[in-house]
Amino acid sequence: MAVAVARPCNIEMNMDKAKLRENSGTPPPKLGRMQRLKRRLSQSFNRFVPKDNESTRRQGVEPNGASSPRKGNYRQLESSTSPETVTPSGVDAAKAKRLRNRRHSEAVLPNIVTTVAASLPGGRSSPSYMPRRRMSMSPDSPFGKLEAYQRLEMLGEGSYATVYRGVSNISNQIVALKEIRLNEEEGTPFTAIREASLLKGLRHANIVILHDIIHTKNNLTFVFEYVDTDLSKYMEHHLGGIHPHNVKLFLFQLIRGLAYCHARRILHRDLKPQNLLINQNGELKLADFGLARAKSVPSHTFSNEVVTLWYRPPDVLLGSTDYSTSLDMWGVGCIFAEMISGMPLFPGMKDTVDQLTKIWQLLGTPTEETWSGVSKLPEFQKYEFYQYTPSPLKTYVPQLIGSAGGVELLTELLQLLPRKRISAADAMKHKYFKGLGPEVLTLPPERSIFSIPSIQLRDGKKSLTPTPSSVTNGTSAI
Ligand code: ADP
Ligand code: MG
């Protein structure tokens, strides 16, 4: 039985300076717009940090996924913990932090686990199902148990988990089992807690559905709806680029899923083809919310592979932390170009400088005149970049020249200045998507665009046959 390798948790707890100040009683200074946004994001993550067992039951478990943010949760968590969690002098601070993390995840997870399972009778998403709470407390519930699923072959290995195909013994449905090996000392990785807590509140046709969570001593397994392939594998079958009509459908769905997240102040932060799932019908679903709301983007995965920089915007590469939804929109631009041309747009091979150079070669090296404030960004000060002049984008994506608005939309997505990048909400209304008809803009979140009869994938299905990356012998109960 293949198992994921134990990986250390390298993501820091999300606690910004403003929060620290608030907790120490110092009056907060006047904050800029972006700082306020960052602070709100941080607070909205804090809502999953319980004050104590009692508040664990009360907080963050409302049927609609909404919960009231509570001020000072971190302080309460710190002060309500036993002396072993407070760093005494002479005690290894890292060890104390690990203990704190473990206690935190032990307190938070059961709450999330029961909520997710309770919302999904028979392993099917049912937003109208009620009451969640009663089912979540029932010891007879088949959810959250190992024996409810059988594990089949491996589908993929990502930055912090191994994903298998599986079968639900409850509903006989095929599911995807994302297995995260837990480390005794570290407790549950924060990436996993974030992913679970975020996904339980998101119900959208273009966001992967989380059915259930199984928490055992050594493993945390997320049970997702099974989706046939991901965009990276799909593109391997379309080496010269995806059919322009299908690119438009995939891109619209990607932007639609993001607009839903951004309206809820959730950034994905790790957009790349591997994290976009595509099913037989051509429905695209955002997956892997492990980094959403993380404070910093890690440079290495848990298995110590280098995290790809190809989809990272120049402002973040230059060391800016003042980012917002524009971070995701840059990734959308890169993925758009890659889908249409079949080639990654900025395939940096080495490091941040190499990645930035690839961007400057196409879009021109920024100056204070074109990007006010750029020279103050940490990484810009460190290096002397060659002064490239911008090239016309259409030479890189000639496939888009015939489509009305295609090059314009790509240009609006790939703006060096974050504040100039088009938002997801505006991009949905861009003239490039006009041919899809007005109905796509008024669909309820859980309705797929393919519920509109005129919207159909072109010659896409035949290449959507799943190609598991490895096949294990037989099945094994997880
Ligand atoms: P990680 O956080 O470790 O990167 P992901 O959630 O991105 O994990 O999953 C890793 C890979 O597993 C994906 O790139 C995809 O190929 C596959 N995968 C993930 N979720 C599903 C799913 N629901 N259905 C089918 N395959 C999936
Ligand atoms: Mg991934």
Short mmCIF file of C-alpha atoms and ligand atoms in Angstrom, two decimals:
data_model
loop_
_atom_site.label_atom_id
_atom_site.label_comp_id
_atom_site.label_asym_id
_atom_site.label_seq_id
_atom_site.Cartn_x
_atom_site.Cartn_y
_atom_site.Cartn_z
CA MET A 1 0.00 0.00 0.00
CA ALA A 2 1.57 3.24 -1.11
CA VAL A 3 1.60 5.98 1.46
CA ALA A 4 2.62 9.60 1.38
CA VAL A 5 5.99 10.47 2.87
CA ALA A 6 5.95 12.35 6.16
CA ARG A 7 6.58 15.98 5.42
CA PRO A 8 7.42 18.80 7.76
CA CYS A 9 5.08 21.75 7.96
CA ASN A 10 6.84 24.87 6.71
CA ILE A 11 3.98 27.30 6.59
CA GLU A 12 3.85 29.92 9.29
CA MET A 13 0.70 30.67 11.22
CA ASN A 14 -1.07 33.61 9.71
CA MET A 15 -0.72 36.42 12.17
CA ASP A 16 0.06 39.86 10.87
CA LYS A 17 1.62 42.79 12.63
CA ALA A 18 -1.65 44.64 13.00
CA LYS A 19 -3.07 41.69 14.90
CA LEU A 20 -0.08 41.58 17.22
CA ARG A 21 -0.50 45.26 17.96
CA GLU A 22 -4.19 44.81 18.60
CA ASN A 23 -3.47 42.05 21.07
CA SER A 24 -0.87 44.05 22.94
CA GLY A 25 -3.29 46.87 23.52
CA THR A 26 -1.35 49.44 21.44
CA PRO A 27 -3.75 51.57 19.38
CA PRO A 28 -3.55 50.52 15.73
CA PRO A 29 -1.97 53.02 13.34
CA LYS A 30 -3.91 54.34 10.35
CA LEU A 31 -3.93 51.54 7.78
CA GLY A 32 -3.82 51.78 4.01
CA ARG A 33 -6.47 50.10 1.85
CA MET A 34 -4.31 47.06 1.13
CA GLN A 35 -3.27 46.72 4.74
CA ARG A 36 -6.89 46.80 5.79
CA LEU A 37 -7.67 44.10 3.25
CA LYS A 38 -4.79 41.99 4.49
CA ARG A 39 -5.95 42.44 8.02
CA ARG A 40 -9.50 41.43 7.13
CA LEU A 41 -8.18 38.32 5.38
CA SER A 42 -6.16 37.46 8.42
CA GLN A 43 -9.13 37.99 10.72
CA SER A 44 -11.39 35.95 8.57
CA PHE A 45 -8.94 33.05 8.85
CA ASN A 46 -8.84 33.60 12.60
CA ARG A 47 -12.48 32.73 12.85
CA PHE A 48 -11.46 29.09 12.70
CA VAL A 49 -9.28 29.46 15.74
CA PRO A 50 -11.42 28.49 18.69
CA LYS A 51 -11.21 30.17 22.06
CA ASP A 52 -11.92 26.94 23.87
CA ASN A 53 -13.92 23.79 23.37
CA GLU A 54 -17.17 25.56 23.92
CA SER A 55 -16.52 28.16 21.24
CA THR A 56 -15.29 25.38 18.94
CA ARG A 57 -18.84 24.15 18.89
CA ARG A 58 -20.34 27.57 18.39
CA GLN A 59 -17.97 29.09 15.87
CA GLY A 60 -17.58 28.56 12.17
CA VAL A 61 -20.20 25.87 11.82
CA GLU A 62 -23.23 27.72 10.58
CA PRO A 63 -25.18 25.91 7.86
CA ASN A 64 -24.33 28.48 5.20
CA GLY A 65 -20.67 28.26 6.05
CA ALA A 66 -20.69 31.77 7.49
CA SER A 67 -19.42 32.56 10.92
CA SER A 68 -18.93 35.71 12.86
CA PRO A 69 -15.32 36.76 13.12
CA ARG A 70 -14.25 37.15 16.74
CA LYS A 71 -11.70 39.64 17.81
CA GLY A 72 -8.69 38.59 19.80
CA ASN A 73 -8.99 34.88 19.13
CA TYR A 74 -5.28 34.40 18.91
CA ARG A 75 -4.68 36.02 22.24
CA GLN A 76 -7.37 33.92 23.84
CA LEU A 77 -5.93 30.78 22.34
CA GLU A 78 -2.45 31.64 23.60
CA SER A 79 -3.52 32.61 27.08
CA SER A 80 -5.99 29.79 27.56
CA THR A 81 -3.42 27.12 26.77
CA SER A 82 -1.60 25.26 29.51
CA PRO A 83 1.88 26.34 30.62
CA GLU A 84 3.57 23.84 28.31
CA THR A 85 2.36 25.77 25.28
CA VAL A 86 3.77 29.07 26.49
CA THR A 87 7.44 29.47 25.68
CA PRO A 88 9.25 29.55 29.01
CA SER A 89 12.77 30.87 29.06
CA GLY A 90 15.30 28.20 28.22
CA VAL A 91 12.76 26.03 26.43
CA ASP A 92 13.18 25.51 22.73
CA ALA A 93 10.87 28.04 21.09
CA ALA A 94 10.42 25.91 18.00
CA LYS A 95 9.24 22.99 20.11
CA ALA A 96 6.78 25.18 21.95
CA LYS A 97 5.48 26.45 18.62
CA ARG A 98 5.03 22.92 17.34
CA LEU A 99 3.11 21.98 20.45
CA ARG A 100 0.94 25.04 20.04
CA ASN A 101 0.31 24.15 16.41
CA ARG A 102 -0.67 20.63 17.35
CA ARG A 103 -3.08 21.80 20.00
CA HIS A 104 -4.53 24.28 17.57
CA SER A 105 -5.13 21.69 14.87
CA GLU A 106 -6.53 19.22 17.36
CA ALA A 107 -9.01 21.82 18.49
CA VAL A 108 -9.99 23.07 15.05
CA LEU A 109 -10.16 19.94 12.97
CA PRO A 110 -13.00 18.00 14.59
CA ASN A 111 -15.20 21.01 14.11
CA ILE A 112 -14.44 21.22 10.39
CA VAL A 113 -14.63 17.47 9.91
CA THR A 114 -18.13 17.08 11.30
CA THR A 115 -19.43 20.08 9.44
CA VAL A 116 -18.27 18.90 6.05
CA ALA A 117 -19.49 15.35 6.48
CA ALA A 118 -22.86 16.48 7.73
CA SER A 119 -23.53 18.52 4.66
CA LEU A 120 -23.25 15.60 2.31
CA PRO A 121 -25.74 12.80 2.68
CA GLY A 122 -24.87 9.80 0.54
CA GLY A 123 -21.66 11.46 -0.55
CA ARG A 124 -23.57 13.85 -2.77
CA SER A 125 -23.59 17.57 -2.50
CA SER A 126 -26.98 18.69 -1.33
CA PRO A 127 -27.20 22.33 -0.37
CA SER A 128 -30.81 21.97 0.69
CA TYR A 129 -30.09 19.14 3.11
CA MET A 130 -31.02 19.95 6.69
CA PRO A 131 -30.31 19.84 9.49
CA ARG A 132 -26.54 19.70 9.33
CA ARG A 133 -25.94 19.97 13.02
CA ARG A 134 -28.01 16.95 14.04
CA MET A 135 -26.27 14.72 11.54
CA SER A 136 -22.85 16.02 12.40
CA MET A 137 -23.27 14.97 16.01
CA SER A 138 -24.65 11.53 15.25
CA PRO A 139 -22.28 8.68 16.15
CA ASP A 140 -24.13 6.53 13.56
CA SER A 141 -23.06 8.77 10.72
CA PRO A 142 -21.13 6.77 8.11
CA PHE A 143 -18.99 9.79 7.35
CA GLY A 144 -15.51 10.46 8.60
CA LYS A 145 -14.71 6.74 8.81
CA LEU A 146 -11.97 4.81 7.06
CA GLU A 147 -14.16 1.87 6.16
CA ALA A 148 -16.50 4.10 4.18
CA TYR A 149 -14.02 4.29 1.27
CA GLN A 150 -11.79 2.01 -0.76
CA ARG A 151 -8.58 3.33 -2.17
CA LEU A 152 -7.73 2.62 -5.82
CA GLU A 153 -4.81 3.87 -7.94
CA MET A 154 -2.77 7.01 -7.41
CA LEU A 155 -3.90 10.03 -9.42
CA GLY A 156 -1.25 12.52 -8.58
CA GLU A 157 1.20 13.78 -6.08
CA GLY A 158 1.13 17.44 -5.23
CA SER A 159 2.95 19.76 -2.92
CA TYR A 160 1.70 18.34 0.35
CA ALA A 161 -0.46 15.33 -0.40
CA THR A 162 -0.93 12.22 -2.47
CA VAL A 163 -4.23 11.88 -4.31
CA TYR A 164 -5.87 8.51 -5.08
CA ARG A 165 -8.96 7.47 -6.90
CA GLY A 166 -11.38 5.76 -4.55
CA VAL A 167 -14.89 4.39 -4.16
CA SER A 168 -17.40 5.40 -1.56
CA ASN A 169 -19.00 2.37 0.10
CA ILE A 170 -21.84 4.66 1.13
CA SER A 171 -22.89 5.86 -2.30
CA ASN A 172 -20.83 3.67 -4.68
CA GLN A 173 -19.57 6.89 -6.22
CA ILE A 174 -16.03 7.32 -7.47
CA VAL A 175 -14.24 9.86 -5.31
CA ALA A 176 -10.77 11.36 -5.04
CA LEU A 177 -8.94 10.77 -1.76
CA LYS A 178 -6.34 13.38 -0.90
CA GLU A 179 -4.15 11.84 1.73
CA ILE A 180 -2.01 13.98 3.98
CA ARG A 181 0.39 12.15 6.24
CA LEU A 182 0.40 13.67 9.70
CA ASN A 183 3.52 14.27 11.63
CA GLU A 184 3.42 13.34 15.35
CA GLU A 185 5.12 16.53 16.45
CA GLU A 186 3.74 19.04 14.00
CA GLY A 187 0.10 18.06 14.13
CA THR A 188 -2.06 18.81 11.13
CA PRO A 189 -0.37 21.01 8.53
CA PHE A 190 -1.91 24.42 8.34
CA THR A 191 -2.27 24.04 4.60
CA ALA A 192 -4.70 21.20 5.30
CA ILE A 193 -6.68 23.12 7.88
CA ARG A 194 -6.95 26.08 5.54
CA GLU A 195 -8.05 23.92 2.65
CA ALA A 196 -10.75 22.21 4.70
CA SER A 197 -12.03 25.32 6.39
CA LEU A 198 -12.19 27.27 3.16
CA LEU A 199 -13.75 24.62 1.00
CA LYS A 200 -16.54 23.87 3.42
CA GLY A 201 -17.88 27.36 2.83
CA LEU A 202 -17.57 27.38 -0.97
CA ARG A 203 -20.37 25.99 -3.12
CA HIS A 204 -19.81 26.67 -6.77
CA ALA A 205 -19.91 24.70 -10.01
CA ASN A 206 -16.31 25.71 -10.70
CA ILE A 207 -14.89 24.76 -7.32
CA VAL A 208 -14.19 21.14 -6.41
CA ILE A 209 -16.61 19.70 -3.85
CA LEU A 210 -15.25 18.43 -0.56
CA HIS A 211 -17.44 15.50 0.50
CA ASP A 212 -15.90 14.23 3.69
CA ILE A 213 -12.83 14.32 5.92
CA ILE A 214 -11.31 11.33 7.67
CA HIS A 215 -9.01 12.09 10.53
CA THR A 216 -6.94 9.30 12.02
CA LYS A 217 -3.80 9.34 14.13
CA ASN A 218 -1.44 9.19 11.16
CA ASN A 219 -3.45 10.51 8.25
CA LEU A 220 -5.84 13.19 7.25
CA THR A 221 -7.82 12.28 4.15
CA PHE A 222 -10.00 14.67 2.22
CA VAL A 223 -12.70 13.03 0.16
CA PHE A 224 -13.38 15.09 -2.96
CA GLU A 225 -15.69 14.67 -5.90
CA TYR A 226 -13.71 12.79 -8.53
CA VAL A 227 -12.75 14.87 -11.55
CA ASP A 228 -11.41 13.10 -14.64
CA THR A 229 -8.23 15.01 -15.26
CA ASP A 230 -6.38 18.23 -14.59
CA LEU A 231 -5.50 20.97 -17.07
CA SER A 232 -1.83 20.02 -17.09
CA LYS A 233 -2.60 16.44 -18.16
CA TYR A 234 -5.26 17.71 -20.58
CA MET A 235 -2.68 19.95 -22.25
CA GLU A 236 -0.34 16.98 -22.65
CA HIS A 237 -2.97 15.62 -25.04
CA HIS A 238 -3.17 18.95 -26.91
CA LEU A 239 0.45 19.74 -27.55
CA GLY A 240 -0.11 22.47 -30.13
CA GLY A 241 -2.63 24.24 -27.86
CA ILE A 242 -6.27 23.64 -26.96
CA HIS A 243 -9.05 24.40 -29.46
CA PRO A 244 -9.72 28.19 -29.16
CA HIS A 245 -13.43 27.58 -28.50
CA ASN A 246 -12.62 25.27 -25.59
CA VAL A 247 -9.99 27.68 -24.29
CA LYS A 248 -12.74 30.27 -24.03
CA LEU A 249 -14.98 27.88 -22.09
CA PHE A 250 -12.21 26.81 -19.72
CA LEU A 251 -11.05 30.38 -19.19
CA PHE A 252 -14.55 31.64 -18.48
CA GLN A 253 -15.09 28.92 -15.89
CA LEU A 254 -11.74 29.63 -14.25
CA ILE A 255 -12.59 33.32 -14.00
CA ARG A 256 -16.13 32.55 -12.82
CA GLY A 257 -14.84 30.33 -9.97
CA LEU A 258 -12.32 33.00 -9.01
CA ALA A 259 -14.88 35.81 -9.09
CA TYR A 260 -16.90 33.80 -6.56
CA CYS A 261 -13.83 33.37 -4.32
CA HIS A 262 -12.69 36.97 -4.67
CA ALA A 263 -16.15 38.26 -3.80
CA ARG A 264 -15.66 36.39 -0.51
CA ARG A 265 -12.18 37.82 -0.08
CA ILE A 266 -10.55 34.49 -0.73
CA LEU A 267 -7.46 34.36 -2.92
CA HIS A 268 -6.41 31.05 -4.39
CA ARG A 269 -2.70 31.97 -4.55
CA ASP A 270 -1.53 28.80 -6.24
CA LEU A 271 -3.12 28.87 -9.66
CA LYS A 272 -1.43 26.54 -12.12
CA PRO A 273 -2.70 23.94 -14.60
CA GLN A 274 -2.17 21.08 -12.10
CA ASN A 275 -4.61 22.71 -9.70
CA LEU A 276 -7.41 23.11 -12.26
CA LEU A 277 -9.48 19.98 -12.68
CA ILE A 278 -11.53 19.18 -15.79
CA ASN A 279 -14.28 16.60 -16.03
CA GLN A 280 -15.75 14.68 -18.98
CA ASN A 281 -18.26 17.44 -19.67
CA GLY A 282 -15.60 20.11 -19.92
CA GLU A 283 -16.40 21.56 -16.52
CA LEU A 284 -13.39 23.20 -14.95
CA LYS A 285 -13.00 23.22 -11.17
CA LEU A 286 -10.58 25.09 -8.98
CA ALA A 287 -8.78 22.74 -6.61
CA ASP A 288 -5.99 22.82 -4.05
CA PHE A 289 -6.84 25.66 -1.71
CA GLY A 290 -3.94 24.69 0.54
CA LEU A 291 -2.17 28.00 0.08
CA ALA A 292 -5.21 30.24 0.07
CA ARG A 293 -4.71 32.67 2.95
CA ALA A 294 -1.22 31.45 3.76
CA LYS A 295 0.96 34.35 4.74
CA SER A 296 3.86 33.58 2.44
CA VAL A 297 4.21 31.51 -0.70
CA PRO A 298 6.65 28.71 0.08
CA SER A 299 9.62 28.20 -2.22
CA HIS A 300 9.78 24.43 -1.72
CA THR A 301 7.17 21.70 -1.46
CA PHE A 302 7.11 19.24 1.42
CA SER A 303 9.09 16.79 -0.65
CA ASN A 304 11.58 19.62 -1.19
CA GLU A 305 10.82 20.19 -4.85
CA VAL A 306 11.04 23.80 -5.96
CA VAL A 307 7.65 25.45 -6.26
CA THR A 308 7.07 26.72 -9.79
CA LEU A 309 7.35 30.46 -10.27
CA TRP A 310 5.83 30.43 -13.75
CA TYR A 311 2.44 31.76 -12.66
CA ARG A 312 3.66 34.23 -10.03
CA PRO A 313 3.14 37.95 -10.72
CA PRO A 314 6.09 40.37 -10.98
CA ASP A 315 5.05 42.37 -7.92
CA VAL A 316 5.18 39.25 -5.72
CA LEU A 317 8.45 38.12 -7.34
CA LEU A 318 9.88 41.54 -6.55
CA GLY A 319 9.06 41.03 -2.89
CA SER A 320 5.82 42.97 -2.54
CA THR A 321 3.49 41.51 0.07
CA ASP A 322 0.84 44.11 -0.56
CA TYR A 323 -1.04 41.93 -3.00
CA SER A 324 -4.67 41.18 -3.41
CA THR A 325 -6.94 39.47 -5.92
CA SER A 326 -4.64 40.75 -8.70
CA LEU A 327 -2.22 37.98 -7.69
CA ASP A 328 -4.60 35.35 -9.04
CA MET A 329 -5.43 37.37 -12.16
CA TRP A 330 -1.81 37.29 -13.32
CA GLY A 331 -1.89 33.49 -13.07
CA VAL A 332 -5.09 33.50 -15.13
CA GLY A 333 -3.28 35.44 -17.88
CA CYS A 334 -0.38 32.96 -17.90
CA ILE A 335 -2.75 29.99 -18.04
CA PHE A 336 -4.81 31.62 -20.82
CA ALA A 337 -1.70 32.05 -22.98
CA GLU A 338 -0.53 28.51 -22.22
CA MET A 339 -3.87 26.94 -23.11
CA ILE A 340 -4.02 28.71 -26.45
CA SER A 341 -0.38 28.25 -27.50
CA GLY A 342 0.38 24.93 -25.82
CA MET A 343 3.53 26.47 -24.30
CA PRO A 344 4.07 28.05 -20.89
CA LEU A 345 4.38 31.80 -21.30
CA PHE A 346 7.09 32.49 -18.72
CA PRO A 347 8.97 29.23 -18.12
CA GLY A 348 11.66 30.45 -15.74
CA MET A 349 14.29 27.76 -15.29
CA LYS A 350 16.32 28.93 -12.35
CA ASP A 351 15.30 31.51 -9.83
CA THR A 352 13.37 34.72 -9.23
CA VAL A 353 15.73 36.83 -11.38
CA ASP A 354 15.41 34.41 -14.27
CA GLN A 355 11.61 34.41 -13.88
CA LEU A 356 11.48 38.21 -13.82
CA THR A 357 13.77 38.43 -16.83
CA LYS A 358 11.38 36.21 -18.81
CA ILE A 359 8.56 38.62 -17.94
CA TRP A 360 10.57 41.76 -18.78
CA GLN A 361 11.59 40.25 -22.15
CA LEU A 362 7.95 40.17 -23.21
CA LEU A 363 6.38 43.06 -21.34
CA GLY A 364 9.38 45.37 -20.96
CA THR A 365 11.46 46.12 -17.86
CA PRO A 366 9.51 48.50 -15.63
CA THR A 367 10.87 51.89 -14.62
CA GLU A 368 9.66 54.48 -12.11
CA GLU A 369 7.87 56.16 -15.05
CA THR A 370 5.91 53.06 -16.04
CA TRP A 371 5.52 51.66 -12.49
CA SER A 372 5.69 54.22 -9.76
CA GLY A 373 7.26 52.70 -6.65
CA VAL A 374 8.89 49.74 -8.40
CA SER A 375 12.40 50.84 -7.47
CA LYS A 376 11.48 50.58 -3.79
CA LEU A 377 10.54 46.91 -4.02
CA PRO A 378 13.16 44.72 -2.27
CA GLU A 379 14.14 42.47 -5.18
CA PHE A 380 14.23 45.34 -7.67
CA GLN A 381 16.85 47.08 -5.55
CA LYS A 382 19.00 43.95 -5.35
CA TYR A 383 19.57 43.43 -9.06
CA GLU A 384 20.31 45.53 -12.05
CA PHE A 385 17.95 44.30 -14.72
CA TYR A 386 18.66 44.71 -18.41
CA GLN A 387 16.29 47.32 -19.87
CA TYR A 388 14.00 45.38 -22.26
CA THR A 389 11.37 47.14 -24.37
CA PRO A 390 7.90 45.56 -24.58
CA SER A 391 7.02 43.28 -27.52
CA PRO A 392 3.51 43.00 -28.97
CA LEU A 393 1.70 40.20 -27.09
CA LYS A 394 -0.02 38.94 -30.22
CA THR A 395 3.29 37.66 -31.61
CA TYR A 396 3.38 35.19 -28.72
CA VAL A 397 -0.22 34.07 -29.13
CA PRO A 398 -1.04 34.31 -32.87
CA GLN A 399 -3.88 31.83 -32.28
CA LEU A 400 -5.79 34.63 -30.54
CA ILE A 401 -5.58 37.16 -33.34
CA GLY A 402 -8.82 36.02 -34.99
CA SER A 403 -10.90 36.04 -31.81
CA ALA A 404 -12.57 39.31 -30.91
CA GLY A 405 -11.15 40.65 -27.68
CA GLY A 406 -8.76 37.75 -27.02
CA VAL A 407 -5.48 39.69 -27.20
CA GLU A 408 -7.08 42.63 -25.35
CA LEU A 409 -8.21 40.43 -22.46
CA LEU A 410 -4.77 38.81 -22.22
CA THR A 411 -3.19 42.27 -22.19
CA GLU A 412 -5.51 43.37 -19.38
CA LEU A 413 -4.63 40.26 -17.36
CA LEU A 414 -0.89 40.56 -17.85
CA GLN A 415 -0.46 44.09 -16.52
CA LEU A 416 2.80 44.54 -14.62
CA LEU A 417 1.13 46.96 -12.23
CA PRO A 418 -1.17 44.95 -9.98
CA ARG A 419 -3.78 47.69 -9.71
CA LYS A 420 -4.10 47.86 -13.49
CA ARG A 421 -4.89 44.14 -13.85
CA ILE A 422 -8.49 43.40 -14.73
CA SER A 423 -10.62 41.91 -11.93
CA ALA A 424 -12.38 38.57 -12.24
CA ALA A 425 -15.80 40.23 -12.11
CA ASP A 426 -14.91 42.58 -14.99
CA ALA A 427 -13.16 39.87 -16.97
CA MET A 428 -16.38 37.80 -17.01
CA LYS A 429 -18.05 40.69 -18.82
CA HIS A 430 -15.20 41.17 -21.31
CA LYS A 431 -16.11 41.24 -24.97
CA TYR A 432 -13.99 38.12 -25.55
CA PHE A 433 -16.80 36.17 -23.81
CA LYS A 434 -19.67 37.91 -25.56
CA GLY A 435 -20.36 34.93 -27.80
CA LEU A 436 -21.28 32.82 -24.76
CA GLY A 437 -24.44 34.90 -24.36
CA PRO A 438 -25.70 37.00 -21.45
CA GLU A 439 -27.08 34.03 -19.51
CA VAL A 440 -23.62 32.95 -18.30
CA LEU A 441 -23.48 36.08 -16.18
CA THR A 442 -26.66 35.40 -14.25
CA LEU A 443 -26.36 31.68 -13.52
CA PRO A 444 -26.74 30.69 -9.87
CA PRO A 445 -23.31 29.75 -8.45
CA GLU A 446 -23.97 26.01 -8.36
CA ARG A 447 -25.20 25.80 -11.96
CA SER A 448 -22.67 24.79 -14.58
CA ILE A 449 -22.32 26.89 -17.74
CA PHE A 450 -23.03 23.64 -19.62
CA SER A 451 -26.60 23.78 -18.31
CA ILE A 452 -27.08 26.40 -21.06
CA PRO A 453 -27.89 24.32 -24.17
CA SER A 454 -25.93 26.51 -26.59
CA ILE A 455 -22.71 26.02 -24.62
CA GLN A 456 -20.85 22.91 -25.69
CA LEU A 457 -17.32 21.64 -25.74
CA ARG A 458 -15.83 21.13 -29.20
CA ASP A 459 -14.18 17.74 -29.83
CA GLY A 460 -12.99 17.76 -26.25
CA LYS A 461 -14.47 14.61 -24.77
CA LYS A 462 -12.40 12.09 -26.66
CA SER A 463 -9.21 13.36 -25.08
CA LEU A 464 -10.62 13.43 -21.58
CA THR A 465 -9.99 9.77 -20.84
CA PRO A 466 -8.30 9.67 -17.46
CA THR A 467 -4.68 8.55 -17.55
CA PRO A 468 -3.67 7.59 -14.02
CA SER A 469 -0.04 8.42 -13.38
CA SER A 470 0.54 5.09 -11.66
CA VAL A 471 -1.57 2.07 -10.91
CA THR A 472 -1.24 0.04 -7.75
CA ASN A 473 -2.19 -3.61 -7.55
CA GLY A 474 -5.82 -4.10 -6.71
CA THR A 475 -7.62 -2.05 -4.13
CA SER A 476 -7.03 -1.45 -0.49
CA ALA A 477 -9.24 -0.06 2.18
CA ILE A 478 -7.75 3.15 3.50
P1 ADP B 1 -1.34 19.27 -3.56
O1 ADP B 1 -1.90 20.24 -2.58
O2 ADP B 1 -0.47 18.29 -2.88
O3 ADP B 1 -0.70 19.96 -4.74
P2 ADP B 1 -3.67 18.73 -5.17
O4 ADP B 1 -4.99 18.92 -4.51
O5 ADP B 1 -3.23 19.79 -6.09
O6 ADP B 1 -2.56 18.41 -4.06
O7 ADP B 1 -3.71 17.35 -5.95
C1 ADP B 1 -2.56 16.83 -6.62
C2 ADP B 1 -3.01 16.25 -7.97
O8 ADP B 1 -3.97 15.21 -7.75
C3 ADP B 1 -3.70 17.24 -8.89
O9 ADP B 1 -2.75 17.95 -9.67
C4 ADP B 1 -4.60 16.34 -9.72
O10 ADP B 1 -3.88 15.76 -10.78
C5 ADP B 1 -4.99 15.23 -8.75
N1 ADP B 1 -6.29 15.55 -8.11
C6 ADP B 1 -6.51 16.39 -7.11
N2 ADP B 1 -7.81 16.45 -6.77
C7 ADP B 1 -8.45 15.62 -7.61
C8 ADP B 1 -9.83 15.25 -7.79
N3 ADP B 1 -10.79 15.76 -7.02
N4 ADP B 1 -10.13 14.38 -8.76
C9 ADP B 1 -9.16 13.87 -9.54
N5 ADP B 1 -7.85 14.18 -9.44
C10 ADP B 1 -7.48 15.04 -8.49
MG MG B 2 -1.60 21.04 -6.23
#
